Short mmCIF file of C-alpha atoms in Angstrom, two decimals:
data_model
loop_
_atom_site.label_atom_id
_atom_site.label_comp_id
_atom_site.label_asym_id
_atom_site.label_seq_id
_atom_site.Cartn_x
_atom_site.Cartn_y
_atom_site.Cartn_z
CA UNK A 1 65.58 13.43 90.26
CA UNK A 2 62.25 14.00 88.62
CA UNK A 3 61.93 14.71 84.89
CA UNK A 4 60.29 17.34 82.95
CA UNK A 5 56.35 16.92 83.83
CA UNK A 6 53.61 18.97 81.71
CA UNK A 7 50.37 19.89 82.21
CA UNK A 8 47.86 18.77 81.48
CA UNK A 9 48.33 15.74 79.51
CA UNK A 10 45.40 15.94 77.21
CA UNK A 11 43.28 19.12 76.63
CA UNK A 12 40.40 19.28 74.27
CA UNK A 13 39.34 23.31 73.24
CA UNK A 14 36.91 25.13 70.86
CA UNK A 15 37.88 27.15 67.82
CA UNK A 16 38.24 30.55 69.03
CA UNK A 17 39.09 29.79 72.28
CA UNK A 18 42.56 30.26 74.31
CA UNK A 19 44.50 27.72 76.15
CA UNK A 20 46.93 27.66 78.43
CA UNK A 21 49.95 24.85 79.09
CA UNK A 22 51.99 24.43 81.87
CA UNK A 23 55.49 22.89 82.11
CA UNK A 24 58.21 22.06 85.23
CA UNK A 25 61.49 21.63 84.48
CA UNK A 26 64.16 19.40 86.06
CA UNK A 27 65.32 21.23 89.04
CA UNK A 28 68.06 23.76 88.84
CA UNK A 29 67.26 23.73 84.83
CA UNK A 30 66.98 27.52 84.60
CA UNK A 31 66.26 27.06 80.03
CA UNK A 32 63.00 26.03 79.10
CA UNK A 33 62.37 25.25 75.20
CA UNK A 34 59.03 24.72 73.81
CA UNK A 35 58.11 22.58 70.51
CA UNK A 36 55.28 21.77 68.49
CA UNK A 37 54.33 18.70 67.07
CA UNK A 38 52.26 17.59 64.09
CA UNK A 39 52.20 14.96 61.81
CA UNK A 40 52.55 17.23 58.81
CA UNK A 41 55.17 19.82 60.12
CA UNK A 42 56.90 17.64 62.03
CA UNK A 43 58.66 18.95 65.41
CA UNK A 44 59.00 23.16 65.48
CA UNK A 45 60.51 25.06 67.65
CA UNK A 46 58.51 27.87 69.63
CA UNK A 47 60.43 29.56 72.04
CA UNK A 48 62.99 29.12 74.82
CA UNK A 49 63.05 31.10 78.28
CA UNK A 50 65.80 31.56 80.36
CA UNK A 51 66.05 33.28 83.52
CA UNK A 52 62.62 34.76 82.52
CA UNK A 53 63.55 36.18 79.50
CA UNK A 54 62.25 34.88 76.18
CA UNK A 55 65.64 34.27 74.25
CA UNK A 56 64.65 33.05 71.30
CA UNK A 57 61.39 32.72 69.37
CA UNK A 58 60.67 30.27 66.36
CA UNK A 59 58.61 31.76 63.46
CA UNK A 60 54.76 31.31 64.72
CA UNK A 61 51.92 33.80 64.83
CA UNK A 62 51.54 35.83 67.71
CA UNK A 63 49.09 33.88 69.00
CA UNK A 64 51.44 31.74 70.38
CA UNK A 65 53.15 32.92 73.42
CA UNK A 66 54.92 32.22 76.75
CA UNK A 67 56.22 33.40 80.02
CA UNK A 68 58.64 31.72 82.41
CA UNK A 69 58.82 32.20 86.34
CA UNK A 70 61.51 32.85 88.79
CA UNK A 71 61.57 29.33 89.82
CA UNK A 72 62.10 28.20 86.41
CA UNK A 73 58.11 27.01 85.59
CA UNK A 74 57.04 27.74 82.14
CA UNK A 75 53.51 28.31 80.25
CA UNK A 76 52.70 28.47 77.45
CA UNK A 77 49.61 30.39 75.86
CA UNK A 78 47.72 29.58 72.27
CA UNK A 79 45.11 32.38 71.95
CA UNK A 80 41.95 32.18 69.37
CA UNK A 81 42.58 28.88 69.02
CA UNK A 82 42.32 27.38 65.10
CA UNK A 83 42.41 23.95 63.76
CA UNK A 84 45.56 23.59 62.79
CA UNK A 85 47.08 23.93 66.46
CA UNK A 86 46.13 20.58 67.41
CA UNK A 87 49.13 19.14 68.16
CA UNK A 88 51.30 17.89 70.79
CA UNK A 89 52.95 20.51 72.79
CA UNK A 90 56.76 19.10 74.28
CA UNK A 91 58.82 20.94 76.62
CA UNK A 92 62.15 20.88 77.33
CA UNK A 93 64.59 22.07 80.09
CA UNK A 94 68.59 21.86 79.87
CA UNK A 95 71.37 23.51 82.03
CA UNK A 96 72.71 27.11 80.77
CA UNK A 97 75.87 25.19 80.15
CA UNK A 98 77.02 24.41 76.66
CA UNK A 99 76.96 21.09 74.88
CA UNK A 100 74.21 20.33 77.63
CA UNK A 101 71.51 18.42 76.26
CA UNK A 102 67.76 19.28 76.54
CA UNK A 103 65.37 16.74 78.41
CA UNK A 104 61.56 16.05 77.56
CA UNK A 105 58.21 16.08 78.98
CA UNK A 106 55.61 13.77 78.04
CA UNK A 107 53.97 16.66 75.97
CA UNK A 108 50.39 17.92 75.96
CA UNK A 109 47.80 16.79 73.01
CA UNK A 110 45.88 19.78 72.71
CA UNK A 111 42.89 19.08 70.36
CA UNK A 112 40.85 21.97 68.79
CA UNK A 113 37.65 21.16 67.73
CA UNK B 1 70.06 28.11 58.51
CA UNK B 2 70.31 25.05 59.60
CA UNK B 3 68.32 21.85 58.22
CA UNK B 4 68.38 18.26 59.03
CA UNK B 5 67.31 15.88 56.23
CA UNK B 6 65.98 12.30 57.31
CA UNK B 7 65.34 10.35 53.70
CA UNK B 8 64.25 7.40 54.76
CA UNK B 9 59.94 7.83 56.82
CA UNK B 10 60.01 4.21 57.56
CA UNK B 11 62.81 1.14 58.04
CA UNK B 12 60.97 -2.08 58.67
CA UNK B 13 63.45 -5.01 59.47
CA UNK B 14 63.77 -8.20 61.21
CA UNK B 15 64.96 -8.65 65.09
CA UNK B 16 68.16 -9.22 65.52
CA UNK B 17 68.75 -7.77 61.62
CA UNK B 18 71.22 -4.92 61.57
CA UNK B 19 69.92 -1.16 60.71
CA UNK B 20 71.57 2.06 59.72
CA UNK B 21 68.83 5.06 60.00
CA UNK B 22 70.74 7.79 57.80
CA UNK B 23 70.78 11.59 59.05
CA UNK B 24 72.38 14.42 56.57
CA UNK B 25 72.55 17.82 57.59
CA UNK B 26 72.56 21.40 56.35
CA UNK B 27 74.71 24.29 58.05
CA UNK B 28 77.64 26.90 56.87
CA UNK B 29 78.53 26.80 60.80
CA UNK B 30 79.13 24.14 62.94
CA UNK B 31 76.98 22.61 65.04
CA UNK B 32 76.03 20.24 67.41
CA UNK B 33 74.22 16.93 66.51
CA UNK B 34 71.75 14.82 68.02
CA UNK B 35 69.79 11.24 68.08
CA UNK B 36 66.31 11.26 70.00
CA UNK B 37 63.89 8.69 70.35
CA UNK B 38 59.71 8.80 70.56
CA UNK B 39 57.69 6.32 72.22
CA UNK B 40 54.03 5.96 70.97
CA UNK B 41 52.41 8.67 73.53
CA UNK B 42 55.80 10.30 75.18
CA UNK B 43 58.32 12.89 75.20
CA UNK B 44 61.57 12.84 73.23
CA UNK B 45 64.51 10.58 74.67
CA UNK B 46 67.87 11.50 73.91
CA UNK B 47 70.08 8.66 72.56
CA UNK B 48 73.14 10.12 71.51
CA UNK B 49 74.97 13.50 71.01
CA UNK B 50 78.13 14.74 69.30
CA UNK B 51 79.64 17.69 70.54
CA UNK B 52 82.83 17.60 69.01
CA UNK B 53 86.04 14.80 70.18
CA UNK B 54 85.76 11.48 68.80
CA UNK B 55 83.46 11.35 65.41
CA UNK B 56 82.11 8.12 66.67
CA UNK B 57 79.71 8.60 69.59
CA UNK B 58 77.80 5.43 71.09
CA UNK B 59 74.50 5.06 73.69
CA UNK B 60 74.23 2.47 76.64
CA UNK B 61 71.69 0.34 74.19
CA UNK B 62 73.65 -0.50 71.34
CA UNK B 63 72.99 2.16 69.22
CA UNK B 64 76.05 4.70 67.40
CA UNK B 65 76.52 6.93 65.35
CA UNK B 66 79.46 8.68 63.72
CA UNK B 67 79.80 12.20 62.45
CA UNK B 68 81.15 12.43 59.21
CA UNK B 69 81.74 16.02 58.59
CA UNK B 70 82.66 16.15 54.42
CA UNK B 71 79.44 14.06 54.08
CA UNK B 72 78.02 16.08 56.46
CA UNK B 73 75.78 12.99 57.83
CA UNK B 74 75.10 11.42 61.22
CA UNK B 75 73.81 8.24 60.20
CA UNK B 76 72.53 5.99 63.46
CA UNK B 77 73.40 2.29 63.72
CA UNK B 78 72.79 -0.71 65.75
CA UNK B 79 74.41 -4.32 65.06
CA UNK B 80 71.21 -6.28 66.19
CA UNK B 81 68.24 -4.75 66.83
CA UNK B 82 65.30 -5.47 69.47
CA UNK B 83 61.64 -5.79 69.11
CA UNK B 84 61.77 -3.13 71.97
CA UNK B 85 63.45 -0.91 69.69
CA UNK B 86 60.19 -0.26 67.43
CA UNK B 87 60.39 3.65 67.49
CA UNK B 88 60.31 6.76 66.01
CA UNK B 89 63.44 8.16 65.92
CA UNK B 90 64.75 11.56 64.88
CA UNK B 91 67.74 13.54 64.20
CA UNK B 92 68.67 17.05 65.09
CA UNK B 93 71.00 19.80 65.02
CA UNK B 94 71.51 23.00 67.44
CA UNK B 95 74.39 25.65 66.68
CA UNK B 96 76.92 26.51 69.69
CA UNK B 97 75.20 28.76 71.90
CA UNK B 98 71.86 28.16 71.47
CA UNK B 99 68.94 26.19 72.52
CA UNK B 100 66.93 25.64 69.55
CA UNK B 101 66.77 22.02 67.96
CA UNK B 102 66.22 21.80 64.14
CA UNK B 103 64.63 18.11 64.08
CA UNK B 104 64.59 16.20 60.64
CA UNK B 105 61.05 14.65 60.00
CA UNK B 106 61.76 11.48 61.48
CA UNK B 107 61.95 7.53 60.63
CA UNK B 108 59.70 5.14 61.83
CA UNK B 109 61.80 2.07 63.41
CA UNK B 110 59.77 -1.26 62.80
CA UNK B 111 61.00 -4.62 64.30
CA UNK B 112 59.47 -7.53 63.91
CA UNK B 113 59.72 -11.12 64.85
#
């Protein structure tokens, strides 16, 4: 079964402008969690989708948003990009069933320049 | 809230040493707990989980870790360790019902000859 894949793998954007990430979960993985990381926050949770419905949101700005599809795809959007959002991006997918355990993508290293 | 408190940012020790890489915790509900493991340049790995059952959980690589709820901890172990297991590694927590990992900030694994 294939894992988690993201898209792309590295990204390089302006200040000011708006990116967009993509992420496929492991089929018939209908949750799809989304994390930041950064060497001096450490790994934060952004929101989870499930069945196209945002479920739960972490505390960032706004800027940061996301939508999920019917077949499960997530993205992820970062408008008017700053500095500080350089990080890598990781998504994760699980089964709706409890005590399942979320799997990971390689991430996305957005850099903002 | 939940928290996840990793004191120790970096273990360096000899192959074939033992290690303990400690994990304490921070919740007035219960939760579920969680090992996961970075590679330089990927995704999170999961290593080991405890859901609830036996307080001492173990992966297919040699690594365990018990849950020890009055100490509230979730220290990781591993008899003899591996060059292969230079790492970062990090623990996490996630209350019943929900998606959202709380990570700790991580220890840096380093093995060497």
């Amino acid at each position: 079964k294939a894992g988690v894949t993201q898209t792309p793998r590295y990204l390089i954007k302006t200040r000011g402008q708006q990116v967009t990430l993509s992420c496929s979960p492991i089929s018939g993985h209908r949750s799809v969690s989304w994390y930041q990381q950064t060497p001096g926050q450490g790994l934060q949770f952004l929101f989870e989708y499930f069945s196209e419905t945002q479920r739960n949101k972490g505390n960032f700005p706004g800027r940061f948003s996301g939508r999920q599809f019917s077949n499960s795809r997530s993205e992820m959007n970062v408008s008017t990009l700053e500095l500080g959002d350089s990080a890598l991006y990781l998504c994760a997918s699980s089964l709706p069933s409890e005590g399942y355990e979320q799997y990971f993508g390689p991430g996305t290293r957005l850099t903002v320049t | 809230a939940q928290s996840v408190t990793q004191l120790d940012s970096q273990v360096p020790v000899f192959e074939e040493a033992p290690v303990e890489l400690r994990c304490n915790y921070s919740s007035s509900v219960s939760v579920y707990l969680f090992w996961y493991v970075q590679y330089p340049n990927q995704g999170l790995q999961l290593l080991l989980k405890y859901l609830s059952g036996s307080t001492l959980v173990e992966s297919i690589n040699g690594f365990e870790a018990e849950f020890n709820k009055s100490q509230t901890s979730f220290h990781l172990r591993k008899p003899s360790v591996h060059i292969s297991d230079t790492a970062e590694y990090f623990c996490a927590v996630r209350l019943a019902g929900f998606q959202k990992l709380v990570f700790g900030t991580g220890t840096r694994l380093l093995v060497s000859p």
